[in-house]
XYZ file of C-alpha atoms in Angstrom:
344
model
C -28.438 73.133 36.310
C -31.822 71.507 35.720
C -32.191 73.332 32.399
C -28.733 72.177 31.320
C -29.608 68.590 32.213
C -32.853 68.793 30.221
C -30.976 70.150 27.191
C -28.362 67.411 27.375
C -31.054 64.770 27.744
C -32.854 66.159 24.701
C -29.645 66.051 22.650
C -29.044 62.428 23.642
C -32.622 61.557 22.670
C -32.315 63.304 19.292
C -28.998 61.582 18.553
C -30.484 58.232 19.555
C -33.505 58.737 17.297
C -31.173 59.779 14.442
C -29.014 56.690 14.953
C -32.064 54.395 15.048
C -33.361 55.954 11.862
C -29.977 55.718 10.186
C -29.627 52.040 11.069
C -33.009 51.336 9.506
C -32.102 53.429 6.469
C -28.845 51.533 6.047
C -30.591 48.178 6.312
C -33.299 49.308 3.900
C -30.523 50.311 1.468
C -29.336 46.717 1.363
C -26.402 46.975 3.757
C -25.911 43.822 5.812
C -23.915 43.248 8.993
C -21.373 40.543 9.591
C -23.045 38.766 12.538
C -21.395 39.056 15.928
C -22.832 35.647 16.817
C -20.207 33.026 15.860
C -22.773 30.450 14.769
C -24.559 32.955 12.540
C -21.253 34.080 11.042
C -20.237 30.482 10.333
C -23.571 29.894 8.602
C -23.100 33.039 6.497
C -19.629 31.885 5.443
C -20.856 28.403 4.585
C -23.835 29.765 2.657
C -21.409 31.858 0.595
C -19.155 28.847 -0.100
C -20.700 26.522 -2.700
C -18.286 23.718 -1.780
C -18.721 23.977 1.995
C -20.935 20.901 2.319
C -18.557 18.698 0.390
C -15.496 20.305 1.944
C -16.267 21.701 5.415
C -13.841 23.967 7.233
C -12.003 21.487 9.424
C -8.854 22.400 11.324
C -6.811 20.010 9.185
C -8.074 21.564 5.941
C -7.560 25.066 7.307
C -3.954 24.414 8.343
C -3.165 22.749 5.014
C -4.768 25.601 3.072
C -2.857 28.177 5.107
C 0.446 26.429 4.437
C -0.293 26.236 0.708
C -1.359 29.893 0.624
C 2.048 30.978 1.899
C 4.236 28.320 0.235
C 6.178 29.854 -2.709
C 7.025 26.398 -4.056
C 3.627 26.366 -5.733
C 5.106 28.825 -8.235
C 7.480 27.835 -11.033
C 10.225 30.063 -9.639
C 9.745 28.955 -6.053
C 9.625 32.565 -4.860
C 6.002 33.671 -5.428
C 3.101 32.625 -3.222
C -0.570 33.602 -3.028
C 0.470 35.971 -0.247
C 2.844 37.824 -2.585
C -0.010 39.648 -4.297
C -2.616 39.163 -1.557
C -0.464 40.074 1.410
C -2.351 39.543 4.656
C -0.237 42.222 6.309
C -1.173 44.774 3.645
C -4.938 44.563 3.767
C -4.950 41.387 1.657
C -3.559 43.207 -1.392
C -0.046 44.247 -2.495
C -0.115 48.036 -2.404
C 0.948 48.600 -6.013
C -1.131 49.566 -9.075
C -0.564 46.276 -10.923
C 1.025 43.135 -9.544
C 4.423 41.813 -10.594
C 4.874 38.111 -11.270
C 7.205 35.544 -12.822
C 10.448 36.985 -14.240
C 9.428 40.368 -12.795
C 6.591 40.489 -15.327
C 4.015 43.234 -14.750
C 0.405 42.243 -15.111
C -0.166 42.480 -18.888
C -3.602 44.057 -18.434
C -2.407 46.389 -15.658
C -4.980 44.964 -13.269
C -4.849 45.745 -9.552
C -4.883 42.833 -7.089
C -8.149 42.852 -5.088
C -8.095 42.131 -1.368
C -8.498 38.527 -0.254
C -10.121 39.579 3.039
C -13.882 38.902 3.051
C -13.609 37.651 -0.540
C -15.729 34.654 0.422
C -18.715 37.034 0.320
C -18.090 38.209 -3.245
C -20.682 36.717 -5.571
C -17.943 36.482 -8.215
C -14.135 36.528 -8.190
C -11.725 38.513 -10.400
C -12.562 41.964 -11.773
C -14.439 40.420 -14.697
C -16.232 37.851 -12.529
C -14.871 34.865 -14.431
C -14.614 32.669 -11.315
C -17.612 31.821 -9.191
C -15.869 30.909 -5.947
C -12.575 30.945 -4.072
C -11.245 27.548 -5.154
C -11.774 28.439 -8.814
C -10.041 31.762 -8.271
C -7.006 30.138 -6.646
C -6.262 28.142 -9.791
C -5.988 31.252 -11.976
C -2.895 33.069 -10.648
C -1.124 29.790 -9.957
C -1.226 28.794 -13.623
C -1.015 32.233 -15.264
C 2.326 32.784 -17.032
C 2.756 36.415 -15.864
C 1.905 35.463 -12.280
C 3.040 32.206 -10.646
C 3.694 30.530 -14.029
C 3.084 27.035 -12.688
C 1.049 24.149 -14.073
C -1.263 21.718 -12.275
C 1.234 18.947 -12.954
C 4.159 20.922 -11.528
C 2.210 21.838 -8.388
C 1.074 18.269 -7.765
C 4.506 16.752 -8.467
C 6.238 19.145 -6.064
C 3.738 18.526 -3.307
C 3.822 14.750 -3.803
C 7.606 14.852 -3.459
C 7.223 16.154 0.110
C 6.036 13.388 2.480
C 4.618 15.827 5.031
C 2.252 17.260 2.415
C 1.180 13.762 1.351
C 0.234 13.075 4.959
C -1.568 16.409 5.348
C -3.771 15.799 2.309
C -4.701 12.358 3.632
C -5.537 13.884 7.013
C -7.532 16.791 5.571
C -9.300 15.063 2.666
C -8.558 11.333 2.991
C -7.149 11.546 -0.517
C -4.010 11.629 -2.560
C -2.871 15.029 -3.751
C -4.571 16.452 -6.830
C -4.774 19.986 -8.164
C -8.461 20.454 -7.379
C -7.805 19.663 -3.731
C -4.886 22.108 -3.697
C -7.165 24.961 -4.766
C -9.947 23.695 -2.492
C -7.651 23.800 0.537
C -6.532 27.339 -0.283
C -10.182 28.346 -0.659
C -11.027 26.829 2.721
C -8.307 28.902 4.366
C -9.495 32.038 2.560
C -13.050 31.485 3.803
C -11.854 32.311 7.287
C -10.322 35.697 6.383
C -13.311 37.683 7.608
C -12.972 41.053 9.341
C -15.915 42.263 11.484
C -15.886 46.021 12.042
C -17.493 48.714 14.178
C -19.938 49.281 11.344
C -21.306 45.769 11.856
C -21.910 46.508 15.512
C -23.736 49.686 14.496
C -26.000 47.795 12.086
C -26.757 45.330 14.866
C -28.025 48.198 17.025
C -25.016 49.594 18.870
C -25.598 53.314 18.283
C -22.259 54.247 19.845
C -20.203 52.023 17.552
C -19.838 54.886 15.055
C -18.960 58.462 15.935
C -20.816 61.544 14.750
C -18.677 62.067 11.638
C -18.926 58.428 10.611
C -22.705 58.447 10.955
C -22.919 61.648 8.927
C -20.695 60.046 6.276
C -22.909 56.957 6.158
C -25.934 59.187 5.632
C -24.204 60.919 2.705
C -23.122 57.519 1.324
C -26.748 56.374 1.282
C -28.255 59.651 0.072
C -25.832 59.952 -2.847
C -26.718 56.472 -4.085
C -23.396 54.731 -3.373
C -25.231 51.768 -1.854
C -26.851 50.999 -5.198
C -23.686 49.060 -6.153
C -21.859 48.801 -2.840
C -24.418 46.865 -0.832
C -24.859 43.486 0.819
C -22.595 42.157 3.521
C -19.461 43.048 1.514
C -20.615 46.488 0.369
C -19.662 45.260 -3.094
C -18.503 42.031 -4.671
C -21.123 41.865 -7.433
C -20.839 42.577 -11.148
C -22.033 46.072 -12.004
C -22.047 48.283 -15.104
C -19.124 50.709 -15.195
C -18.884 54.243 -16.652
C -22.643 54.596 -16.316
C -22.680 58.408 -16.404
C -19.202 59.451 -17.575
C -15.887 58.072 -18.789
C -13.203 56.974 -16.340
C -10.332 59.438 -16.584
C -7.650 56.732 -16.498
C -9.361 54.143 -18.696
C -6.378 54.047 -21.051
C -4.102 52.593 -18.362
C -4.206 48.894 -19.220
C -6.684 47.227 -21.548
C -9.213 45.857 -19.070
C -12.785 46.508 -20.230
C -14.791 44.227 -17.962
C -16.575 41.027 -18.959
C -18.202 40.386 -22.332
C -20.980 42.798 -21.388
C -18.669 45.453 -19.975
C -19.588 44.557 -16.404
C -16.992 45.042 -13.659
C -16.942 43.634 -10.137
C -17.655 46.384 -7.630
C -14.885 45.943 -5.052
C -15.747 45.361 -1.424
C -15.454 48.529 0.623
C -14.426 46.628 3.731
C -10.896 47.639 4.777
C -10.800 50.058 1.846
C -8.446 52.432 3.674
C -5.847 49.629 3.650
C -6.037 48.720 -0.027
C -4.847 51.726 -2.039
C -4.413 52.276 -4.929
C -7.975 52.139 -6.213
C -9.975 51.151 -9.306
C -9.328 48.087 -11.449
C -6.047 49.512 -12.732
C -4.833 51.068 -9.487
C -4.605 54.535 -11.007
C -5.973 56.500 -8.026
C -4.160 56.657 -4.692
C -6.436 59.003 -2.738
C -9.589 57.452 -1.266
C -11.262 60.846 -1.152
C -10.483 61.374 -4.830
C -11.734 57.870 -5.658
C -15.055 58.721 -3.994
C -15.361 61.883 -6.080
C -14.484 60.070 -9.310
C -17.157 57.473 -8.588
C -19.706 60.218 -8.115
C -19.148 61.512 -11.639
C -18.472 58.161 -13.358
C -21.298 56.125 -11.852
C -23.847 58.571 -10.478
C -23.436 61.599 -12.722
C -23.136 63.924 -9.739
C -20.502 66.105 -8.171
C -19.454 65.115 -4.679
C -17.995 68.101 -2.871
C -14.789 68.000 -0.852
C -16.790 68.189 2.357
C -19.138 65.393 1.303
C -16.244 63.204 0.164
C -14.473 63.772 3.473
C -17.631 62.624 5.260
C -17.955 59.502 3.118
C -14.299 58.647 3.740
C -14.891 58.973 7.485
C -17.633 56.358 7.140
C -15.498 54.125 4.902
C -12.735 54.109 7.490
C -15.178 52.613 9.972
C -15.247 49.537 7.718
C -11.688 48.671 8.665
C -12.199 45.474 10.600
C -10.520 43.218 13.091
C -8.073 41.044 11.208
C -8.009 37.345 12.051
C -4.797 36.206 13.694
C -2.837 34.199 11.134
C 0.466 32.734 12.249
C 2.987 32.439 9.422
C 3.500 28.703 8.867
C 6.707 26.734 8.734
C 6.967 24.609 5.576
C 8.010 20.962 5.348
C 11.406 20.293 3.809
C 11.832 19.610 0.137
C 13.402 16.293 -0.832
C 15.717 15.043 -3.555
C 12.591 14.327 -5.608
C 11.326 17.923 -5.373
C 11.811 19.713 -8.691
C 14.202 22.621 -8.623
C 12.998 26.242 -8.977
C 12.828 27.445 -12.581
C 13.639 31.142 -12.520
C 13.951 31.515 -16.313
C 16.635 34.157 -16.051
């Protein structure tokens, strides 16, 4: 019995030493935890939001931004909202390869909708990084013809025609309604869509937060070089070169080629198990297969089935706790509210 106890104690010690070493290795690889301390998390969110000093996250601004995020009247047709393509019940995405917008128009570039969860921590927004922050991103889909097909004037006129919205903007911003404040409010709401996971607890020192398979998968993830692009608090969210070592098998689906320098935003790996299909054009449905493709495309290596299974086990530990968001009720339209334009 004593020998058995000694052996078990030794195994616990070895596992503890391995976990300690792995935590250090992960931190040294540039992986960063979402803080469990609320004050530290708030600071991290504010530091990642360039407009947070001018427009702090007040309850009034949050509630207004949430209502606008879900309100389909911001679209020309009156049936498409931000949540249509960034569905909070579907991992913050829409679960299809390329989004469908106004008049049932498919995205002309066959671009997959990225998740809105944790997007505050992306250093750039959109696959080509053309927006620097959340408020700037919110303006894009709203005014894109194949998406919400609205205009700043249409959005403002509709909102001004609804007295409850006029009052909410005064309460949140002490201002009349303008398009910049519409996108600012949406961005303020989106700041709060942060999903701490077991992985964060592990990085903060809780060795038991990940199981054996997840720890082994994290080790493979680091050793293979995945953290070279998928690092930081979002394990992604920065512009990176694409097709570094080989061509992407499905590159001919859509015409997206990255920014002017061919750079593509590395997607966050947080909640990745919830956001299939994968890649900028949504051509790959299997997470395990996506991992293997990335090995050849970016790293010039072959990732075996066993190794990919281990990495996926780790990636699944990044599925976080979703914030509770209660679907809002919208104020009534009035006789002055412009009618939906469906363009049948």
